[in-house]
XYZ file of N, CA and C in Angstrom:
639
model
N 102.116 95.637 64.795
C 103.261 96.055 65.613
C 104.000 95.069 66.086
N 105.361 95.177 65.859
C 106.375 94.138 66.284
C 107.159 94.569 67.480
N 107.129 93.769 68.624
C 107.912 94.101 69.775
C 109.086 93.126 69.822
N 110.416 93.727 70.086
C 111.511 92.912 70.246
C 112.218 93.216 71.539
N 112.328 92.214 72.574
C 112.908 92.406 73.579
C 114.374 91.810 73.474
N 115.316 92.683 73.702
C 116.703 92.461 73.434
C 117.300 91.480 74.564
N 117.471 90.269 74.155
C 118.102 89.293 75.213
C 119.495 89.219 74.956
N 120.341 89.930 75.923
C 121.632 89.862 75.716
C 122.209 90.250 77.247
N 123.252 89.410 77.832
C 123.647 89.528 79.078
C 124.188 90.992 79.430
N 124.734 91.716 78.432
C 125.249 93.189 78.785
C 124.133 94.057 78.977
N 123.052 93.831 78.208
C 121.726 94.562 78.511
C 121.283 94.301 79.741
N 121.076 93.087 80.069
C 120.451 92.828 81.456
C 121.331 93.214 82.659
N 122.605 93.119 82.429
C 123.674 93.736 83.562
C 123.427 95.301 83.596
N 123.568 95.914 82.527
C 123.230 97.364 82.800
C 122.000 97.822 83.102
N 120.890 97.092 82.727
C 119.528 97.158 83.261
C 119.450 96.991 84.714
N 120.096 96.057 85.364
C 120.084 95.720 86.702
C 120.461 96.924 87.574
N 121.612 97.581 87.051
C 122.207 98.664 87.798
C 121.096 100.005 87.718
N 120.598 100.094 86.547
C 119.571 101.123 86.299
C 118.357 100.990 87.185
N 117.970 99.742 87.481
C 116.716 99.569 88.405
C 117.082 99.941 89.882
N 118.568 99.789 90.275
C 118.689 99.748 91.569
C 118.641 101.090 92.115
N 117.997 101.375 93.285
C 117.507 102.654 93.870
C 118.632 103.324 94.462
N 119.887 102.688 94.670
C 120.999 103.343 95.148
C 121.887 103.825 93.984
N 121.452 103.740 92.757
C 122.471 104.069 91.474
C 122.217 105.684 91.281
N 123.206 106.452 91.642
C 123.064 108.124 91.397
C 122.646 108.420 90.055
N 122.409 109.847 89.888
C 122.146 110.266 88.507
C 123.153 110.211 87.712
N 124.441 110.596 87.890
C 125.711 110.528 86.951
C 125.852 109.067 86.372
N 125.803 108.042 87.343
C 125.783 106.811 86.844
C 124.835 106.279 86.062
N 123.478 106.739 86.562
C 122.173 106.309 85.802
C 122.259 106.817 84.183
N 122.835 108.239 84.149
C 123.006 108.711 82.764
C 124.145 107.910 82.046
N 125.117 107.746 82.467
C 126.069 106.951 81.723
C 125.664 105.510 81.224
N 125.015 104.858 82.189
C 124.466 103.654 81.878
C 123.334 103.536 80.669
N 122.484 104.531 81.065
C 121.478 104.810 79.882
C 122.172 105.016 78.497
N 123.113 105.812 78.523
C 123.903 106.047 77.376
C 124.467 104.790 76.776
N 125.032 104.098 77.475
C 125.583 102.675 77.051
C 124.458 101.682 76.639
N 123.413 101.691 77.530
C 122.406 100.671 77.041
C 121.574 101.195 75.811
N 121.459 102.370 75.710
C 120.766 102.907 74.417
C 121.499 102.433 73.141
N 123.034 102.493 73.192
C 123.590 102.287 72.081
C 123.532 100.680 71.762
N 123.425 99.791 72.842
C 123.321 98.356 72.664
C 121.722 98.173 72.052
N 120.870 98.872 72.394
C 119.563 98.629 71.615
C 119.264 99.184 70.371
N 120.139 100.399 70.338
C 120.044 100.908 68.857
C 120.604 99.998 67.841
N 121.582 99.229 68.300
C 122.129 98.283 67.265
C 121.096 97.315 66.755
N 120.325 96.857 67.731
C 119.237 95.982 67.150
C 118.059 96.700 66.599
N 117.880 98.104 66.924
C 116.797 98.823 66.329
C 117.085 99.177 64.910
N 118.266 99.133 64.495
C 118.759 99.771 63.289
C 119.057 98.692 62.037
N 118.477 97.519 62.668
C 118.694 96.383 61.708
C 118.265 96.495 60.268
N 116.856 97.151 60.289
C 116.294 97.439 58.916
C 116.388 98.884 58.448
N 117.422 99.686 58.881
C 117.639 101.066 58.545
C 117.954 100.769 56.958
N 117.388 101.804 56.205
C 117.405 101.802 54.903
C 118.800 102.157 54.343
N 119.409 101.488 53.451
C 120.697 101.702 52.692
C 120.710 101.618 51.215
N 121.417 102.403 50.523
C 121.680 102.115 49.203
C 123.089 101.564 48.745
N 123.284 101.005 47.798
C 124.656 100.589 47.323
C 125.593 101.682 47.035
N 126.756 101.453 47.341
C 127.620 102.590 47.176
C 129.253 102.170 46.662
N 129.443 102.297 45.645
C 130.879 102.092 45.009
C 131.937 102.721 45.655
N 132.944 101.927 45.787
C 134.246 102.635 46.548
C 135.400 101.886 45.874
N 136.580 102.377 46.163
C 137.784 101.879 45.724
C 138.633 101.607 47.149
N 138.897 100.452 47.443
C 139.789 100.044 48.471
C 141.260 100.242 48.032
N 142.324 99.920 48.922
C 143.672 99.883 48.470
C 144.011 98.848 47.569
N 143.004 97.938 47.547
C 143.371 96.658 46.513
C 142.497 96.737 45.336
N 141.154 97.103 45.358
C 140.188 96.807 44.354
C 138.920 97.605 44.405
N 138.406 97.859 43.491
C 136.901 98.300 43.505
C 136.113 97.424 44.164
N 134.806 97.850 44.999
C 134.089 97.156 45.579
C 132.760 97.883 45.770
N 131.696 97.066 45.966
C 130.404 97.887 46.257
C 130.116 97.593 47.726
N 129.755 98.745 48.495
C 129.382 98.503 50.006
C 127.864 99.297 50.005
N 127.494 99.744 50.991
C 126.306 100.440 51.320
C 126.357 101.846 52.015
N 125.577 102.664 51.911
C 125.460 103.922 52.817
C 124.128 104.080 53.100
N 123.790 105.071 54.268
C 122.496 105.255 54.609
C 121.927 105.919 53.325
N 120.611 105.388 53.055
C 119.721 106.057 52.116
C 119.184 107.479 52.415
N 118.754 108.103 51.417
C 118.130 109.466 51.567
C 116.678 109.215 51.362
N 115.807 110.062 52.024
C 116.157 110.968 53.136
C 116.728 110.146 54.439
N 117.626 110.905 55.054
C 118.227 110.439 56.392
C 117.291 110.013 57.379
N 117.634 108.960 58.239
C 116.620 108.634 59.340
C 116.549 110.017 60.303
N 115.425 109.931 60.800
C 115.158 110.924 61.851
C 115.093 110.463 63.325
N 115.889 110.863 64.147
C 115.749 110.499 65.694
C 114.853 111.515 66.327
N 113.979 111.086 67.099
C 113.040 112.010 67.908
C 112.971 111.555 69.313
N 113.726 112.219 70.160
C 113.597 112.080 71.774
C 112.227 112.649 72.105
N 111.603 112.075 72.815
C 110.306 112.479 73.731
C 110.803 113.419 74.707
N 110.679 114.654 74.895
C 111.099 115.598 76.040
C 110.390 114.933 77.380
N 110.829 115.213 78.562
C 112.339 115.630 78.710
C 113.322 114.181 78.867
N 112.663 113.172 79.198
C 113.455 111.935 79.601
C 114.078 111.286 78.457
N 113.501 111.356 77.215
C 114.088 111.079 75.922
C 115.539 111.796 75.641
N 115.737 112.829 76.010
C 116.970 113.566 75.831
C 118.181 112.564 76.374
N 118.022 112.066 77.524
C 118.934 111.154 78.212
C 119.365 109.961 77.275
N 118.612 109.778 76.187
C 118.784 108.568 75.394
C 119.454 109.176 73.948
N 119.528 110.312 73.883
C 119.943 110.773 72.577
C 121.393 110.592 72.115
N 122.366 110.913 73.022
C 123.686 110.523 72.735
C 124.120 109.245 72.412
N 123.434 108.245 73.037
C 123.614 106.979 73.037
C 123.271 106.505 71.565
N 121.990 107.039 71.020
C 121.492 106.701 69.637
C 122.405 107.287 68.747
N 122.800 108.585 68.798
C 123.534 109.256 67.838
C 125.034 108.723 67.717
N 125.493 108.053 68.624
C 126.836 107.490 68.519
C 126.770 106.400 67.481
N 125.653 105.764 67.166
C 125.472 104.637 66.311
C 125.090 105.276 64.866
N 124.323 106.353 65.044
C 123.613 106.932 63.749
C 124.058 108.465 63.688
N 125.420 108.814 63.650
C 125.985 110.185 63.810
C 125.176 111.005 62.633
N 125.013 110.483 61.401
C 124.548 111.397 60.381
C 123.108 111.515 60.214
N 122.373 110.937 61.272
C 121.023 111.079 61.175
C 120.520 112.385 61.678
N 119.407 112.837 61.342
C 118.819 114.203 61.741
C 118.094 113.942 62.921
N 117.835 115.034 63.871
C 117.119 115.119 65.126
C 116.103 115.999 65.315
N 115.030 115.460 65.535
C 113.852 116.420 65.833
C 113.378 116.157 67.177
N 112.686 117.236 67.786
C 112.304 117.152 69.246
C 110.754 117.114 69.338
N 110.165 116.367 70.205
C 108.907 116.363 70.339
C 108.379 116.345 71.919
N 107.919 117.374 72.549
C 107.485 117.584 73.914
C 106.343 117.124 74.145
N 106.109 116.007 74.986
C 104.804 115.490 75.321
C 104.688 115.345 76.762
N 103.558 115.525 77.397
C 103.367 115.609 78.920
C 102.062 114.556 79.156
N 102.430 113.596 80.187
C 101.288 112.946 80.622
C 100.594 113.516 81.874
N 99.242 113.738 81.674
C 98.501 114.146 82.734
C 98.399 112.935 83.918
N 98.824 113.287 84.936
C 98.933 112.211 86.192
C 97.686 111.702 86.605
N 96.604 112.416 86.390
C 95.241 112.011 86.700
C 94.508 111.218 85.609
N 94.563 111.755 84.437
C 93.957 111.075 83.376
C 94.726 110.157 82.625
N 96.084 110.323 82.815
C 97.156 109.371 82.183
C 97.195 109.729 80.688
N 96.603 110.787 80.251
C 96.540 111.006 78.647
C 97.545 111.944 78.455
N 98.163 111.880 77.151
C 99.258 112.623 76.646
C 98.890 113.982 75.782
N 99.533 114.980 76.008
C 99.346 116.230 75.269
C 100.774 116.755 74.585
N 100.637 117.446 73.367
C 101.846 117.947 72.939
C 102.013 119.447 73.461
N 103.267 119.644 73.959
C 103.402 121.024 74.210
C 104.638 121.724 73.621
N 105.267 121.183 72.826
C 106.301 121.527 72.044
C 106.986 120.545 70.995
N 107.227 121.116 69.752
C 107.755 120.177 68.700
C 108.739 120.866 67.879
N 109.717 120.325 67.342
C 110.825 120.933 66.578
C 110.998 119.782 65.578
N 110.217 119.580 64.400
C 110.129 118.634 63.392
C 109.844 119.097 62.197
N 110.632 118.527 60.982
C 109.967 119.001 59.558
C 108.564 118.783 59.486
N 107.896 119.765 58.709
C 106.625 119.497 58.474
C 106.157 118.452 57.582
N 107.193 118.073 56.627
C 106.933 116.971 55.682
C 107.902 115.792 56.049
N 107.302 114.605 56.618
C 108.233 113.454 56.974
C 108.080 112.552 55.893
N 107.516 112.685 54.616
C 107.249 111.711 53.751
C 108.470 110.896 53.514
N 108.213 109.498 53.604
C 109.419 108.743 53.195
C 110.473 108.366 54.274
N 110.217 108.983 55.395
C 111.119 108.959 56.376
C 111.063 107.834 57.497
N 112.235 107.340 57.774
C 112.202 106.373 58.908
C 112.531 107.117 60.116
N 111.644 106.726 61.190
C 111.903 107.708 62.357
C 112.297 106.690 63.641
N 113.055 107.062 64.360
C 113.569 106.420 65.594
C 113.089 107.180 66.809
N 112.078 106.751 67.546
C 111.498 107.479 68.617
C 112.176 107.009 69.973
N 112.633 108.023 70.884
C 113.316 107.626 72.085
C 112.376 107.931 73.238
N 112.006 107.041 73.884
C 111.091 107.189 75.044
C 111.475 106.224 76.225
N 112.001 106.510 77.225
C 112.579 105.547 78.138
C 111.692 104.425 78.704
N 110.361 104.930 79.021
C 109.443 103.904 79.635
C 108.004 103.889 78.774
N 107.791 102.604 78.248
C 106.497 102.386 77.630
C 105.581 101.714 78.769
N 105.009 102.799 79.311
C 104.074 102.520 80.641
C 102.697 102.318 80.132
N 101.918 103.461 80.308
C 100.496 103.350 79.827
C 100.367 103.436 78.243
N 101.479 103.673 77.630
C 101.365 103.793 76.215
C 100.721 104.949 75.388
N 100.149 105.823 76.314
C 99.392 106.988 75.708
C 100.506 107.862 74.947
N 101.414 108.360 75.913
C 102.447 109.170 75.221
C 102.996 108.722 73.865
N 103.490 107.499 73.813
C 104.253 106.992 72.666
C 103.103 106.848 71.578
N 102.032 106.445 71.775
C 100.937 106.405 70.649
C 100.780 107.651 70.245
N 100.554 108.696 70.881
C 100.398 110.073 70.392
C 101.483 110.445 69.804
N 102.786 110.275 70.094
C 103.983 110.604 69.317
C 103.967 109.951 67.885
N 103.755 108.623 67.922
C 103.534 107.976 66.617
C 102.676 108.429 65.791
N 101.426 108.738 66.173
C 100.360 109.394 65.329
C 100.878 110.718 64.909
N 101.529 111.586 65.658
C 101.934 112.812 65.292
C 103.000 112.711 64.098
N 103.896 111.676 64.265
C 104.875 111.561 63.010
C 104.269 110.947 61.696
N 103.240 110.136 62.035
C 102.655 109.499 60.827
C 101.853 110.317 60.174
N 101.140 111.190 60.888
C 100.203 112.441 60.395
C 100.973 113.302 59.416
N 102.359 113.356 59.656
C 103.272 114.200 58.899
C 103.941 113.470 57.692
N 103.650 112.211 57.728
C 104.187 111.605 56.391
C 105.164 110.267 56.718
N 105.728 110.251 58.034
C 106.643 109.167 58.422
C 106.000 107.846 57.929
N 106.829 106.886 57.375
C 106.365 105.604 56.901
C 106.905 104.300 57.504
N 107.858 104.616 58.627
C 108.455 103.526 59.364
C 108.759 104.019 60.654
N 108.396 103.470 61.703
C 108.532 103.963 63.146
C 109.099 102.839 63.989
N 110.385 103.202 64.500
C 110.869 102.290 65.428
C 110.996 103.046 66.959
N 110.455 102.545 67.894
C 110.659 103.134 69.179
C 111.517 102.366 69.964
N 112.448 103.182 70.823
C 113.538 102.282 71.549
C 113.160 102.897 72.972
N 112.676 101.866 73.883
C 112.558 102.055 75.155
C 113.229 101.237 76.051
N 113.749 101.838 77.181
C 114.591 100.959 78.154
C 113.517 99.900 78.761
N 112.449 100.093 79.074
C 111.590 99.337 79.783
C 110.069 99.303 79.030
N 109.332 98.252 79.048
C 108.071 98.184 78.670
C 107.010 97.235 79.613
N 105.855 97.801 79.394
C 104.807 97.039 80.242
C 103.603 96.417 79.268
N 103.249 95.351 79.712
C 102.304 94.645 78.603
C 101.093 95.575 78.514
N 100.656 96.443 79.596
C 99.444 97.133 79.322
C 99.701 98.222 78.275
N 100.993 98.810 78.395
C 101.475 99.885 77.355
C 101.499 99.376 75.785
N 102.012 98.104 75.824
C 102.117 97.476 74.320
C 100.656 97.205 73.855
N 99.759 96.838 74.729
C 98.301 96.600 74.256
C 97.653 98.055 73.967
N 97.897 99.044 74.789
C 97.378 100.465 74.389
C 97.776 100.571 73.173
N 99.295 100.502 72.549
C 99.726 100.775 71.385
C 98.974 99.999 70.277
N 98.832 98.725 70.571
C 98.079 97.905 69.578
C 96.641 98.522 69.175
N 95.929 98.875 70.401
C 94.651 99.229 70.124
C 94.461 100.643 69.472
N 95.306 101.528 69.938
C 95.456 103.039 69.523
C 95.872 103.155 68.005
N 96.724 102.268 67.708
C 97.395 102.331 66.415
C 96.724 101.307 65.331
N 95.740 100.752 65.826
C 95.155 99.570 64.962
C 94.647 100.522 63.477
N 94.696 99.799 62.334
C 94.380 100.585 61.239
C 95.474 101.357 60.666
N 96.568 101.761 61.422
C 97.669 102.615 60.954
C 98.399 101.795 59.966
N 98.441 102.190 58.768
C 99.222 101.426 57.764
C 100.677 101.828 57.636
N 101.214 101.637 58.763
C 102.768 102.036 58.825
C 103.464 100.993 59.704
N 104.455 100.343 59.372
C 105.163 99.503 60.285
C 105.741 100.213 61.615
N 105.410 99.636 62.692
C 105.747 100.091 63.996
C 106.595 98.974 64.840
N 107.759 99.142 65.110
C 108.554 98.155 65.997
C 108.827 98.874 67.205
N 108.682 98.232 68.454
C 109.183 98.458 69.511
C 110.477 97.737 69.942
N 111.532 98.402 70.286
C 112.869 97.554 70.807
C 113.096 98.112 72.363
N 113.020 97.038 73.211
C 113.153 97.335 74.526
C 114.293 96.373 75.267
N 114.677 96.896 76.451
C 115.614 95.951 77.168
C 114.879 94.876 77.976
N 113.535 95.208 78.406
C 112.900 94.160 79.037
C 111.296 94.434 79.199
N 110.595 93.623 79.044
C 109.135 93.392 79.325
C 108.855 92.994 80.765
N 108.626 94.025 81.523
C 108.189 93.915 82.880
C 106.913 93.461 83.241
N 106.565 93.247 84.466
C 105.276 92.506 84.918
C 103.966 93.395 84.606
N 104.025 94.552 84.987
C 102.573 95.130 85.166
C 102.790 96.565 85.449
N 101.562 97.373 85.236
C 101.668 98.810 85.966
C 101.095 98.756 87.288
N 101.444 99.675 88.100
C 100.692 99.748 89.536
C 99.739 100.888 89.346
N 98.992 100.977 90.519
C 97.888 102.057 90.374
C 98.234 103.364 89.974
N 99.441 103.763 89.986
C 99.800 105.087 89.554
C 100.361 105.030 88.221
N 100.084 104.050 87.536
C 100.649 103.915 86.220
C 102.340 103.802 86.013
N 102.881 103.523 86.979
C 104.399 103.216 87.038
C 104.667 101.605 86.680
N 105.637 101.301 85.955
C 106.030 100.053 85.608
C 106.599 99.379 86.944
N 106.125 98.123 87.026
C 106.570 97.290 88.148
C 107.466 95.963 87.433
N 108.534 95.640 88.146
C 109.452 96.512 89.094
C 109.852 97.864 88.545
N 110.138 97.890 87.380
C 110.407 99.098 86.710
C 111.912 99.709 87.254
N 111.937 100.993 87.143
C 113.090 101.702 87.615
C 112.653 103.280 88.329
N 111.435 103.386 88.243
C 110.891 104.710 88.976
C 110.783 105.590 87.883
N 110.792 107.003 88.055
C 110.719 108.032 87.051
C 111.915 108.170 86.373
N 111.940 107.766 84.990
C 113.364 108.000 84.364
C 113.846 109.356 84.280
N 113.003 110.306 84.048
C 113.384 111.736 83.849
C 114.102 112.103 85.235
N 113.291 111.888 86.364
C 113.927 112.104 87.718
C 115.280 111.501 88.054
N 115.256 110.152 87.510
C 116.491 109.360 87.895
C 117.724 110.148 86.876
N 117.331 110.525 85.591
C 118.299 111.023 84.961
C 118.667 112.490 85.391
N 117.895 113.364 85.765
C 117.989 114.725 85.776
C 117.775 115.228 87.294
N 117.300 114.495 88.202
C 116.932 115.017 89.548
C 115.507 115.392 89.545
N 114.985 115.962 90.610
C 113.453 116.049 90.900
C 113.008 117.312 90.260
N 113.811 118.266 90.013
C 113.446 119.395 89.425
C 112.678 119.296 88.079
N 111.438 119.903 87.927
C 110.766 119.917 86.747
C 110.665 121.098 86.017
């Protein structure tokens, strides 16, 4: 597994405002959208392309276009939905699948409660959207779900990550013969006793959409 922390002043600037307890939900949503687009630029450096011949106003030339099958973007519900528009701005022709996963707050284990994905993901690059890589259980389960259906390249885009979550991913995905990359805006210090990232930004779903579940 490869972890890429995006080191850019605009990323750090937007993340600082996201962390601020005084940032309201509309501002939080707008900044998440902008931040995800910046992270997606880094996350798609290895997106698959094919040569494509075109005619410019001056001469023929060869460029590239996204390869088939198209990339699949998979937000993990519910908080991952807040990252979808920012990702699709950069990859508008990608397909979108949805994966609903819920973490048990006592056991911290993840379970799947809904999915809308192709049955066969053979040969597909998948981009998973999950704001917080905290304990790592939800993201590990999501990656296993996708690879079990044939996905052969996984990149997860997270606003924040914790060292414990990255280690959990390493452990849970050991032996998985599929490249996995984590792209995040920051690697924070640790998890607290409730499994929240410190200093973090709180519950991303609540910050995006309010307290109603």
